[in-house]
XYZ file of N, CA and C in Angstrom:
444
model
N 2.778 -12.746 9.560
C 1.997 -12.069 10.572
C 0.601 -12.667 10.553
N 0.043 -12.904 11.718
C -1.296 -13.466 11.821
C -2.115 -12.578 12.744
N -3.335 -12.278 12.327
C -4.218 -11.460 13.138
C -5.300 -12.354 13.717
N -5.443 -12.346 15.032
C -6.454 -13.157 15.700
C -7.383 -12.235 16.477
N -8.643 -12.576 16.486
C -9.608 -11.812 17.275
C -10.076 -12.651 18.448
N -10.050 -12.045 19.592
C -10.601 -12.680 20.787
C -11.550 -11.658 21.395
N -12.842 -11.849 21.185
C -13.802 -10.843 21.624
C -13.575 -9.566 20.846
N -13.488 -8.449 21.555
C -13.264 -7.167 20.891
C -11.786 -6.809 20.811
N -10.962 -7.509 21.546
C -9.535 -7.206 21.582
C -8.825 -7.969 20.475
N -7.914 -7.307 19.790
C -7.165 -7.954 18.717
C -5.726 -8.172 19.157
N -5.180 -9.313 18.786
C -3.790 -9.637 19.094
C -3.043 -9.840 17.790
N -1.894 -9.250 17.674
C -1.078 -9.361 16.478
C 0.112 -10.256 16.789
N 0.358 -11.218 15.916
C 1.527 -12.091 16.042
C 2.476 -11.737 14.900
N 3.693 -11.372 15.232
C 4.646 -10.843 14.271
C 5.615 -11.905 13.775
N 6.087 -11.680 12.549
C 7.240 -12.429 12.075
C 8.462 -11.855 12.790
N 9.485 -12.653 12.957
C 10.687 -12.181 13.649
C 11.485 -11.173 12.814
N 11.614 -11.413 11.522
C 12.431 -10.514 10.713
C 11.635 -9.272 10.314
N 12.349 -8.231 9.991
C 11.727 -6.978 9.570
C 11.206 -7.131 8.139
N 10.068 -6.525 7.886
C 9.454 -6.602 6.566
C 9.540 -5.249 5.874
N 9.602 -5.313 4.559
C 9.535 -4.112 3.728
C 8.101 -4.033 3.211
N 7.399 -2.961 3.601
C 5.975 -2.847 3.306
C 5.722 -1.636 2.415
N 4.888 -1.832 1.400
C 4.432 -0.735 0.548
C 2.946 -0.516 0.803
N 2.546 0.741 0.834
C 1.139 1.091 0.966
C 0.742 1.882 -0.273
N -0.281 1.387 -0.965
C -0.824 2.086 -2.126
C -2.135 2.709 -1.678
N -2.169 4.056 -1.609
C -3.348 4.723 -1.053
C -3.336 6.199 -1.448
N -3.776 7.062 -0.521
C -3.907 8.494 -0.809
C -2.759 9.320 -0.235
N -1.645 8.664 0.114
C -0.499 9.366 0.673
C -0.565 9.410 2.188
N 0.262 10.268 2.796
C 0.317 10.394 4.255
C 0.459 11.866 4.623
N -0.283 12.280 5.638
C -0.148 13.616 6.198
C 0.945 13.554 7.265
N 2.144 13.993 6.910
C 3.281 13.933 7.843
C 3.124 14.873 9.032
N 2.183 15.808 8.952
C 1.950 16.747 10.052
C 0.913 16.237 11.045
N 0.384 15.061 10.819
C -0.556 14.454 11.756
C 0.123 14.321 13.119
N -0.591 14.668 14.187
C 0.002 14.656 15.539
C 0.598 13.310 15.921
N 0.034 12.206 15.449
C 0.526 10.875 15.805
C 1.752 10.465 14.987
N 2.063 11.230 13.947
C 3.119 10.812 13.016
C 4.289 11.784 12.923
N 4.222 12.910 13.591
C 5.216 13.974 13.416
C 6.658 13.538 13.643
N 6.886 12.609 14.541
C 8.258 12.210 14.896
C 8.806 11.112 13.983
N 8.004 10.631 13.042
C 8.425 9.509 12.204
C 9.064 9.980 10.900
N 9.995 9.205 10.413
C 10.586 9.443 9.097
C 9.716 8.699 8.080
N 8.810 9.422 7.444
C 7.836 8.817 6.530
C 8.310 9.028 5.107
N 8.349 7.924 4.357
C 8.864 7.988 2.997
C 7.784 7.619 1.989
N 7.901 8.157 0.791
C 6.941 7.820 -0.241
C 7.090 8.676 -1.469
N 6.156 8.504 -2.383
C 6.099 9.280 -3.618
C 4.678 9.187 -4.153
N 4.396 9.962 -5.177
C 3.111 9.826 -5.856
C 3.362 9.197 -7.219
N 2.434 8.348 -7.611
C 2.471 7.718 -8.934
C 1.149 8.003 -9.618
N 1.236 8.467 -10.859
C 0.041 8.775 -11.633
C 0.254 8.274 -13.053
N -0.775 7.720 -13.628
C -0.705 7.263 -15.014
C -1.125 8.425 -15.909
N -0.220 8.850 -16.787
C -0.484 9.940 -17.733
C -0.096 9.474 -19.125
N -1.050 9.461 -20.027
C -0.810 9.042 -21.416
C -0.118 7.687 -21.497
N -0.529 6.756 -20.629
C -0.001 5.395 -20.666
C 1.341 5.210 -19.975
N 1.906 6.290 -19.415
C 3.199 6.206 -18.727
C 3.011 6.539 -17.247
N 3.930 6.063 -16.425
C 3.895 6.357 -14.994
C 4.656 7.643 -14.725
N 4.005 8.588 -14.084
C 4.625 9.834 -13.663
C 4.885 9.730 -12.163
N 6.135 9.881 -11.764
C 6.532 9.764 -10.359
C 6.978 11.116 -9.833
N 6.445 11.498 -8.665
C 6.847 12.744 -8.005
C 7.131 12.460 -6.545
N 7.991 13.278 -5.938
C 8.367 13.088 -4.535
C 7.253 13.464 -3.562
N 6.327 14.306 -3.965
C 5.255 14.807 -3.106
C 4.187 13.729 -2.898
N 3.849 13.440 -1.635
C 2.827 12.421 -1.378
C 1.919 12.781 -0.206
N 1.662 14.108 0.030
C 0.789 14.489 1.140
C -0.642 14.047 0.907
N -1.258 13.668 1.987
C -2.616 13.123 1.974
C -3.623 14.221 2.279
N -4.528 14.494 1.333
C -5.597 15.458 1.615
C -6.918 14.744 1.901
N -6.963 13.435 1.685
C -8.192 12.666 1.889
C -8.255 12.021 3.272
N -7.103 11.692 3.869
C -7.062 11.121 5.209
C -6.997 9.606 5.258
N -7.402 8.930 4.219
C -7.451 7.462 4.229
C -6.054 6.856 4.326
N -5.129 7.310 3.499
C -3.768 6.780 3.505
C -3.055 7.026 4.827
N -3.330 8.169 5.441
C -2.729 8.485 6.739
C -3.182 7.478 7.793
N -4.470 7.172 7.799
C -5.011 6.195 8.763
C -4.429 4.807 8.523
N -4.325 4.399 7.266
C -3.771 3.082 6.941
C -2.300 3.015 7.359
N -1.523 4.054 7.055
C -0.116 4.084 7.468
C 0.001 3.977 8.987
N -0.806 4.757 9.703
C -0.760 4.742 11.170
C -0.985 3.322 11.702
N -1.993 2.634 11.200
C -2.310 1.286 11.684
C -1.213 0.278 11.351
N -0.727 0.319 10.122
C 0.331 -0.623 9.734
C 1.601 -0.353 10.534
N 1.944 0.909 10.699
C 3.128 1.263 11.470
C 2.988 0.835 12.929
N 1.794 0.962 13.473
C 1.558 0.620 14.874
C 1.632 -0.885 15.134
N 1.158 -1.702 14.181
C 1.014 -3.132 14.439
C 2.025 -4.028 13.721
N 3.073 -3.452 13.161
C 4.108 -4.290 12.546
C 5.468 -3.915 13.104
N 6.438 -4.795 12.876
C 7.816 -4.515 13.266
C 8.618 -3.920 12.112
N 7.946 -3.593 11.031
C 8.659 -3.112 9.858
C 9.416 -1.832 10.161
N 10.663 -1.782 9.711
C 11.404 -0.538 9.823
C 11.439 0.179 8.475
N 10.710 -0.372 7.499
C 10.654 0.278 6.192
C 9.241 0.171 5.629
N 8.532 1.287 5.690
C 7.203 1.386 5.084
C 7.286 2.512 4.060
N 6.903 2.204 2.831
C 6.970 3.185 1.756
C 5.555 3.417 1.238
N 5.195 4.679 1.076
C 3.840 5.062 0.680
C 3.793 5.503 -0.770
N 2.879 4.924 -1.519
C 2.638 5.332 -2.896
C 1.288 6.033 -2.943
N 1.314 7.328 -3.197
C 0.068 8.082 -3.335
C -0.440 7.882 -4.760
N -1.636 7.307 -4.872
C -2.243 7.109 -6.192
C -3.625 7.745 -6.278
N -4.167 8.192 -5.124
C -5.442 8.911 -5.085
C -5.138 10.373 -4.823
N -5.790 11.253 -5.567
C -5.449 12.665 -5.460
C -6.607 13.523 -4.950
N -7.689 13.632 -5.680
C -8.812 14.465 -5.252
C -9.959 13.649 -4.663
N -10.006 12.388 -4.998
C -11.030 11.488 -4.468
C -10.480 10.070 -4.547
N -11.267 9.113 -4.132
C -10.807 7.726 -4.119
C -11.202 7.000 -5.411
N -11.488 7.755 -6.466
C -11.865 7.166 -7.746
C -10.612 6.707 -8.480
N -10.690 5.516 -9.043
C -9.499 4.914 -9.624
C -9.906 3.909 -10.687
N -9.188 3.863 -11.785
C -9.459 2.870 -12.834
C -8.587 1.644 -12.618
N -9.174 0.487 -12.835
C -8.449 -0.767 -12.653
C -7.231 -0.835 -13.574
N -7.342 -0.290 -14.781
C -6.198 -0.315 -15.697
C -5.021 0.464 -15.117
N -5.313 1.563 -14.409
C -4.252 2.346 -13.779
C -3.612 1.570 -12.631
N -4.433 0.888 -11.842
C -3.888 0.067 -10.762
C -2.964 -1.005 -11.325
N -3.381 -1.640 -12.417
C -2.548 -2.664 -13.049
C -1.201 -2.095 -13.478
N -1.214 -0.915 -14.097
C 0.038 -0.293 -14.540
C 0.926 0.067 -13.353
N 0.317 0.589 -12.296
C 1.092 0.981 -11.122
C 1.682 -0.242 -10.428
N 0.908 -1.303 -10.287
C 1.445 -2.534 -9.679
C 2.569 -3.115 -10.527
N 2.411 -3.088 -11.828
C 3.464 -3.578 -12.719
C 4.734 -2.736 -12.556
N 4.574 -1.419 -12.426
C 5.707 -0.519 -12.220
C 6.412 -0.833 -10.892
N 5.634 -1.006 -9.832
C 6.211 -1.320 -8.520
C 6.928 -2.668 -8.575
N 6.308 -3.647 -9.214
C 6.915 -4.976 -9.350
C 8.273 -4.885 -10.055
N 8.369 -4.054 -11.076
C 9.589 -3.944 -11.879
C 10.674 -3.086 -11.236
N 10.289 -2.188 -10.315
C 11.249 -1.200 -9.821
C 11.529 -1.225 -8.324
N 10.781 -2.009 -7.563
C 10.941 -2.023 -6.110
C 10.957 -3.458 -5.605
N 11.364 -3.614 -4.343
C 11.375 -4.928 -3.714
C 10.723 -4.823 -2.332
N 9.469 -5.273 -2.236
C 8.728 -5.255 -0.981
C 8.305 -6.668 -0.622
N 8.165 -6.914 0.673
C 7.646 -8.191 1.150
C 6.120 -8.197 1.117
N 5.533 -7.044 1.438
C 4.074 -6.912 1.492
C 3.674 -5.625 0.786
N 2.606 -5.712 0.003
C 2.009 -4.528 -0.623
C 0.572 -4.454 -0.154
N 0.222 -3.352 0.501
C -1.139 -3.155 0.998
C -1.899 -2.229 0.064
N -3.074 -2.685 -0.365
C -3.964 -1.870 -1.184
C -5.317 -1.882 -0.488
N -5.740 -0.727 0.011
C -7.032 -0.643 0.696
C -7.983 0.161 -0.175
N -8.652 -0.537 -1.072
C -9.587 0.145 -1.957
C -10.635 -0.836 -2.442
N -11.683 -0.311 -2.964
C -12.742 -1.149 -3.510
C -12.801 -0.999 -5.017
N -13.303 -2.017 -5.674
C -13.444 -1.976 -7.132
C -14.924 -2.059 -7.464
N -15.488 -0.942 -7.894
C -16.905 -0.926 -8.262
C -17.086 -1.521 -9.650
N -16.203 -1.176 -10.564
C -16.253 -1.700 -11.929
C -15.021 -2.563 -12.150
N -15.118 -3.847 -11.896
C -13.927 -4.706 -11.907
C -13.471 -5.109 -13.311
N -13.244 -4.114 -14.174
C -12.693 -4.426 -15.488
C -11.234 -4.813 -15.347
N -10.749 -5.596 -16.231
C -9.347 -6.026 -16.250
C -8.921 -6.811 -15.017
N -9.831 -7.568 -14.433
C -9.459 -8.371 -13.267
C -8.473 -9.476 -13.635
N -8.539 -9.989 -14.871
C -7.585 -11.020 -15.285
C -6.162 -10.465 -15.264
N -5.999 -9.242 -15.718
C -4.682 -8.615 -15.706
C -4.198 -8.412 -14.271
N -5.095 -7.972 -13.397
C -4.744 -7.801 -11.983
C -4.367 -9.147 -11.371
N -5.107 -10.184 -11.710
C -4.799 -11.515 -11.186
C -3.411 -11.970 -11.629
N -3.051 -11.705 -12.876
C -1.722 -12.085 -13.368
C -0.609 -11.333 -12.646
N -0.819 -10.050 -12.383
C 0.176 -9.270 -11.644
C 0.322 -9.819 -10.230
N -0.806 -10.131 -9.589
C -0.761 -10.698 -8.229
C -0.033 -12.035 -8.231
N -0.226 -12.843 -9.272
C 0.481 -14.122 -9.373
C 1.985 -13.904 -9.489
N 2.402 -12.881 -10.234
C 3.837 -12.577 -10.336
C 4.426 -12.277 -8.962
N 3.718 -11.468 -8.181
C 4.183 -11.181 -6.829
C 4.229 -12.463 -6.007
N 3.183 -13.262 -6.085
C 3.092 -14.500 -5.304
C 4.229 -15.460 -5.650
N 4.489 -15.654 -6.939
C 5.536 -16.585 -7.356
C 6.918 -16.109 -6.936
N 7.048 -14.816 -6.682
C 8.316 -14.266 -6.194
C 8.287 -14.043 -4.684
N 7.395 -14.792 -4.026
C 7.282 -14.796 -2.556
C 6.993 -13.432 -1.966
N 6.155 -12.667 -2.647
C 5.688 -11.371 -2.147
C 4.205 -11.508 -1.832
N 3.721 -10.696 -0.915
C 2.333 -10.750 -0.502
C 1.647 -9.449 -0.869
N 0.465 -9.555 -1.463
C -0.369 -8.386 -1.714
C -1.601 -8.531 -0.829
N -1.897 -7.490 -0.075
C -3.105 -7.468 0.751
C -4.048 -6.466 0.120
N -5.173 -6.971 -0.334
C -6.185 -6.085 -0.938
C -7.389 -6.127 -0.013
N -7.637 -5.003 0.663
C -8.737 -4.941 1.613
C -9.934 -4.243 0.984
N -11.132 -4.711 1.313
C -12.385 -4.112 0.840
C -12.462 -4.098 -0.671
N -12.011 -5.162 -1.295
C -11.962 -5.228 -2.760
C -13.212 -5.861 -3.302
């Protein structure tokens, strides 16, 4: 997929085949008026005592993940978008937790694209994150990290 800007209007060029997309964010509000008719899938992942805790509940109380899902769903041909809620009360997140969650996703799921829309104020453990991203890259997977 290639995004081109011409003035203020944006044009999206799609790949022909369907993509499997993962979104790592604050979940999705399935009751949002723009999303009510969609079959939205996901889970929450939280790092507790060094282990990944997975739950089926992934409602968004922050709004960020809902907006990201809406945009990705609107501008891609993907028939499979899966949401991983990793933000709960705020958008605060430790890099070590992101590394563990990405490693968990790498080991347990198969996506073509993983979208992470977050910023890193304290970029500790960037070498570990870089190694995880390389694993995805070498296995022909794409990670999109926006506002990092």
